[in-house]
Amino acid sequence: MPIVLITESLLLRSGLTDGTILRDRMLSGFCIRMNARKRTFRVATSVAGKQFRMNLGYWPLMSVEEARSRALEILRECRAGRRPYLPPRDTKIAPLLSQVLADYCAAKSIKESSRRRYESLIRTHFSEWITLPVTALQDPRFFSHCNTFAGSKGAALVELTRGLWGALLKYIGAVHDIQIASPFTKLAAAGLMPARSQPRSRVLQEGDLPAWRLGIDQLPGAQRDFLYLALYTGLRRNEVGDLRRDQIDLTKGVLRIPETKNGKPHTLPITLVMREILDRRCEESAPCEALFSGVSAGHLAQMASRAGAPTFMMHDLRKLLATVGERLGVGDAALRRILNHTPAKSDVLHRHYVQLSIQDVSQPLELIQQDLQRLLGIAPGIATGIACEVQK
């Protein structure tokens, strides 16, 4: 075991997480175990010829000086041949669940939209506990409430809630040293959780695109441009809705999305059909203003259906771009780069080695857009069906 001078600065700098035990050079018998989730102060010595081990507490909840002072008391008893007893630490008031949720979101750099969603979920479905100390989650009523929740709500909501509570309870255990088992883990072990939700099937098919175009072209200009841009780029609904004038560089031909679902900034080349739409939107928008100000992205699909377009979901447009790209033989790496998808953790090649630039995806994106125009019945180079149709 390495012998070092255990200090706060050493623990802040150290990256050891493999269970290594560091012995203190100043106080023999005082040491700390370096695990991934916890760093545990302990005493390791002998009493009357027999090994003796005692955990003192966890860093940083216990400071180095506090741990060394406690260790000195324990070791004094050991040297006298008496098996020591560690009195309990002063009990601290447990934090409120609302404060823990805010601290967790700050520590994990959770996006503002996700933070609001988490707060809404807790306040809507677990309002009884939001203003209570986290120790109230140990009450059997919390387990009973989770059981009722899991049996009465949709699979997607239950999965989201299960993940959020699992993360929060682990955070409480690591930071506040209050160990609470997740009720959802127990329910899953007992077979009481609903089946996992399945991805929604694509509603809008390639053969529906001509009729979809006719309906979309009946919409006002901003709504029409929103839907065509979503189809041609594969951007998510909120990414298109949040586009601002300063994210569009028409000179360099680059569209930038600073905040995305996976947290990685995203860029796309501005192709010919995209430029027609973006030129129009930028002319009507002031600097730093949203390009689609006033457009309710959540109601676009219903508006289009009322205008005669086939029923569809906004995510269908993103799936269509991916499907067309796959059919045309566009490589997985290029499709991931266009859609800003993160490869699986096991895919080391594409996760760490393959890095495609904006120039690398310019031609594949144009190829996909040309095929989408063909399916829509629009002449090449024209963004919408208003200006020109393919001559029969």
Coordinates of N, CA and C in Angstrom, one line a residue, residues 107-213:
A107 N -24.9 19.7 -10.9 CA -23.7 18.9 -10.9 C -23.5 18.1 -12.2
K108 N -24.6 17.7 -12.8 CA -24.6 16.9 -14.0 C -24.7 17.8 -15.3
S109 N -24.8 19.1 -15.1 CA -24.9 20.1 -16.2 C -26.1 19.7 -17.1
I110 N -27.3 19.4 -16.4 CA -28.5 19.0 -17.1 C -29.0 20.3 -17.9
K111 N -29.4 20.1 -19.1 CA -30.0 21.2 -19.9 C -31.2 21.7 -19.2
E112 N -31.5 23.0 -19.5 CA -32.6 23.7 -18.8 C -33.9 23.0 -19.2
S113 N -34.1 22.6 -20.4 CA -35.3 22.0 -20.8 C -35.5 20.7 -20.1
S114 N -34.5 19.9 -19.9 CA -34.6 18.6 -19.2 C -34.8 18.9 -17.7
R115 N -34.2 19.9 -17.2 CA -34.4 20.2 -15.7 C -35.9 20.6 -15.5
R116 N -36.5 21.4 -16.4 CA -37.9 21.7 -16.2 C -38.8 20.5 -16.3
R117 N -38.4 19.6 -17.2 CA -39.1 18.3 -17.4 C -39.1 17.5 -16.1
Y118 N -37.9 17.3 -15.5 CA -37.7 16.5 -14.3 C -38.5 17.2 -13.2
E119 N -38.4 18.5 -13.0 CA -39.1 19.1 -11.9 C -40.6 18.9 -12.1
S120 N -41.1 19.0 -13.3 CA -42.5 18.8 -13.6 C -43.0 17.4 -13.3
L121 N -42.1 16.4 -13.6 CA -42.5 15.0 -13.4 C -42.6 14.8 -11.9
I122 N -41.6 15.3 -11.1 CA -41.6 15.1 -9.6 C -42.8 15.8 -9.0
R123 N -43.1 17.0 -9.4 CA -44.2 17.8 -8.8 C -45.5 17.2 -9.2
T124 N -45.6 16.7 -10.4 CA -46.9 16.1 -10.8 C -47.2 14.8 -10.2
H125 N -46.2 13.9 -10.1 CA -46.5 12.5 -9.7 C -46.0 12.2 -8.3
F126 N -45.1 13.0 -7.8 CA -44.5 12.7 -6.5 C -44.6 14.0 -5.6
S127 N -45.7 14.7 -5.7 CA -45.8 16.0 -5.0 C -45.7 15.9 -3.5
E128 N -46.1 14.8 -2.9 CA -46.0 14.6 -1.5 C -44.6 14.6 -0.9
W129 N -43.6 14.3 -1.7 CA -42.3 14.2 -1.2 C -41.4 15.4 -1.6
I130 N -41.8 16.2 -2.5 CA -40.9 17.3 -3.1 C -40.5 18.2 -2.0
T131 N -41.3 18.5 -1.0 CA -40.9 19.5 0.0 C -40.4 18.8 1.3
L132 N -40.2 17.5 1.3 CA -39.8 16.7 2.5 C -38.3 16.4 2.4
P133 N -37.7 16.1 3.5 CA -36.3 15.7 3.5 C -36.2 14.3 2.7
V134 N -35.0 14.1 2.2 CA -34.9 12.9 1.3 C -35.0 11.6 2.2
T135 N -34.8 11.7 3.5 CA -35.0 10.5 4.3 C -36.4 10.0 4.3
A136 N -37.4 10.9 3.9 CA -38.8 10.4 3.8 C -39.0 9.4 2.7
L137 N -38.0 9.3 1.8 CA -38.1 8.3 0.7 C -37.9 6.9 1.2
Q138 N -37.4 6.8 2.5 CA -37.3 5.4 3.1 C -38.6 4.9 3.7
D139 N -39.6 5.8 3.7 CA -40.9 5.4 4.2 C -41.6 4.3 3.3
P140 N -42.2 3.3 3.8 CA -42.8 2.3 3.0 C -43.9 2.9 2.0
R141 N -44.5 4.1 2.4 CA -45.5 4.7 1.6 C -44.9 5.1 0.2
F142 N -43.6 5.5 0.2 CA -43.0 5.8 -1.1 C -42.9 4.6 -2.0
F143 N -42.5 3.5 -1.4 CA -42.5 2.2 -2.2 C -43.9 1.9 -2.8
S144 N -44.9 2.0 -1.9 CA -46.2 1.7 -2.3 C -46.7 2.7 -3.4
H145 N -46.3 3.9 -3.3 CA -46.7 4.9 -4.3 C -46.0 4.6 -5.7
C146 N -44.8 4.2 -5.6 CA -44.0 3.8 -6.9 C -44.7 2.6 -7.5
N147 N -45.1 1.6 -6.7 CA -45.7 0.4 -7.2 C -47.0 0.8 -7.9
T148 N -47.8 1.7 -7.3 CA -49.1 2.1 -8.0 C -48.8 2.9 -9.2
F149 N -47.8 3.7 -9.2 CA -47.4 4.5 -10.4 C -47.0 3.6 -11.5
A150 N -46.1 2.6 -11.2 CA -45.6 1.7 -12.3 C -46.7 0.9 -12.9
G151 N -47.8 0.6 -12.1 CA -48.9 -0.2 -12.7 C -50.0 0.6 -13.3
S152 N -49.9 1.9 -13.3 CA -51.0 2.7 -13.8 C -50.6 3.7 -14.9
K153 N -49.3 3.9 -15.1 CA -48.8 4.8 -16.1 C -48.3 4.1 -17.3
G154 N -48.1 4.9 -18.4 CA -47.5 4.3 -19.6 C -46.1 3.9 -19.5
A155 N -45.7 3.0 -20.3 CA -44.3 2.4 -20.2 C -43.2 3.4 -20.4
A156 N -43.4 4.4 -21.3 CA -42.4 5.4 -21.6 C -42.2 6.3 -20.3
L157 N -43.3 6.7 -19.7 CA -43.2 7.6 -18.5 C -42.6 6.8 -17.4
V158 N -43.0 5.5 -17.2 CA -42.4 4.7 -16.1 C -40.9 4.6 -16.3
E159 N -40.4 4.4 -17.6 CA -39.0 4.2 -17.8 C -38.3 5.5 -17.5
L160 N -38.8 6.6 -17.9 CA -38.2 7.9 -17.6 C -38.1 8.1 -16.1
T161 N -39.2 7.8 -15.4 CA -39.2 8.0 -13.9 C -38.3 7.1 -13.2
R162 N -38.2 5.8 -13.7 CA -37.3 4.9 -13.1 C -35.9 5.4 -13.2
G163 N -35.5 5.8 -14.4 CA -34.1 6.3 -14.6 C -33.8 7.5 -13.7
L164 N -34.8 8.5 -13.6 CA -34.6 9.7 -12.8 C -34.4 9.3 -11.3
W165 N -35.3 8.5 -10.8 CA -35.2 8.2 -9.4 C -33.9 7.4 -9.1
G166 N -33.5 6.5 -10.0 CA -32.3 5.7 -9.9 C -31.1 6.7 -9.8
A167 N -31.0 7.7 -10.7 CA -29.9 8.6 -10.6 C -29.9 9.5 -9.4
L168 N -31.1 9.9 -9.0 CA -31.2 10.8 -7.8 C -30.8 10.0 -6.5
L169 N -31.3 8.8 -6.4 CA -30.9 8.1 -5.2 C -29.5 7.7 -5.1
K170 N -28.8 7.4 -6.3 CA -27.4 7.2 -6.3 C -26.6 8.5 -5.9
Y171 N -27.1 9.6 -6.4 CA -26.5 10.9 -6.0 C -26.6 11.2 -4.5
I172 N -27.8 10.9 -4.0 CA -28.0 11.1 -2.5 C -27.1 10.2 -1.7
G173 N -26.9 9.0 -2.2 CA -26.0 8.1 -1.5 C -24.5 8.5 -1.5
A174 N -24.1 9.0 -2.7 CA -22.7 9.4 -2.9 C -22.4 10.7 -2.2
V175 N -23.3 11.7 -2.3 CA -23.0 13.0 -1.7 C -23.4 13.2 -0.3
H176 N -24.6 12.6 0.1 CA -25.1 12.8 1.5 C -25.0 11.6 2.3
D177 N -24.4 10.5 1.8 CA -24.2 9.3 2.6 C -25.5 8.8 3.2
I178 N -26.6 8.9 2.4 CA -27.9 8.3 2.8 C -28.3 7.3 1.8
Q179 N -28.2 6.0 2.2 CA -28.4 4.9 1.2 C -29.9 4.5 1.2
I180 N -30.5 4.7 0.0 CA -31.9 4.4 -0.2 C -32.0 3.6 -1.5
A181 N -32.5 2.4 -1.4 CA -32.6 1.5 -2.6 C -33.8 2.0 -3.4
S182 N -33.6 2.0 -4.8 CA -34.7 2.4 -5.7 C -35.9 1.4 -5.6
P183 N -37.1 1.9 -5.4 CA -38.2 1.0 -5.4 C -38.4 0.4 -6.7
F184 N -38.1 1.1 -7.8 CA -38.3 0.5 -9.1 C -37.3 -0.7 -9.4
T185 N -36.2 -0.7 -8.8 CA -35.3 -1.8 -8.9 C -35.9 -3.1 -8.2
K186 N -36.5 -2.8 -7.1 CA -37.1 -3.9 -6.4 C -38.4 -4.4 -7.1
L187 N -39.1 -3.5 -7.7 CA -40.3 -3.9 -8.5 C -39.9 -4.7 -9.7
A188 N -38.8 -4.3 -10.4 CA -38.3 -5.0 -11.5 C -37.9 -6.4 -11.2
A189 N -37.2 -6.6 -10.0 CA -36.8 -7.9 -9.6 C -38.0 -8.8 -9.3
A190 N -39.1 -8.2 -8.8 CA -40.3 -9.0 -8.5 C -41.2 -9.2 -9.8
G191 N -40.7 -8.6 -10.9 CA -41.5 -8.8 -12.1 C -42.8 -7.9 -12.2
L192 N -42.8 -6.8 -11.4 CA -43.9 -5.9 -11.3 C -43.8 -4.7 -12.2
M193 N -42.8 -4.6 -13.0 CA -42.6 -3.4 -13.9 C -43.3 -3.7 -15.2
P194 N -43.9 -2.7 -15.9 CA -44.5 -2.9 -17.2 C -43.4 -3.2 -18.3
A195 N -43.8 -3.8 -19.4 CA -42.8 -4.1 -20.5 C -42.3 -2.8 -21.0
R196 N -41.0 -2.8 -21.4 CA -40.4 -1.6 -21.9 C -41.1 -1.0 -23.2
S197 N -41.2 0.3 -23.3 CA -41.9 0.9 -24.4 C -41.1 0.6 -25.7
Q198 N -41.8 0.4 -26.8 CA -41.2 0.1 -28.1 C -41.1 1.4 -28.9
P199 N -40.1 1.5 -29.8 CA -40.1 2.7 -30.7 C -41.3 2.8 -31.5
R200 N -41.8 4.0 -31.8 CA -43.0 4.2 -32.6 C -42.6 3.9 -34.1
S201 N -43.5 3.2 -34.7 CA -43.3 2.9 -36.2 C -43.5 4.2 -37.0
R202 N -42.8 4.3 -38.1 CA -43.0 5.5 -38.9 C -44.4 5.5 -39.6
V203 N -45.1 6.5 -39.5 CA -46.5 6.6 -40.1 C -46.4 7.1 -41.5
L204 N -45.6 8.1 -41.8 CA -45.5 8.6 -43.2 C -44.5 7.8 -44.0
Q205 N -45.1 7.2 -45.1 CA -44.3 6.3 -46.0 C -43.8 7.1 -47.2
E206 N -42.8 6.6 -47.9 CA -42.3 7.3 -49.0 C -43.3 7.5 -50.1
G207 N -44.3 6.6 -50.3 CA -45.3 6.8 -51.3 C -46.3 7.8 -50.9
D208 N -46.3 8.3 -49.6 CA -47.2 9.3 -49.2 C -46.7 10.7 -49.5
L209 N -45.4 10.8 -49.9 CA -44.8 12.2 -49.9 C -45.4 13.1 -51.0
P210 N -45.9 12.7 -52.1 CA -46.5 13.6 -53.1 C -47.8 14.2 -52.4
A211 N -48.6 13.4 -51.8 CA -49.8 13.9 -51.1 C -49.4 14.8 -49.9
W212 N -48.4 14.4 -49.2 CA -47.9 15.3 -48.1 C -47.4 16.6 -48.6
R213 N -46.7 16.7 -49.8 CA -46.3 17.9 -50.3 C -47.4 18.8 -50.7

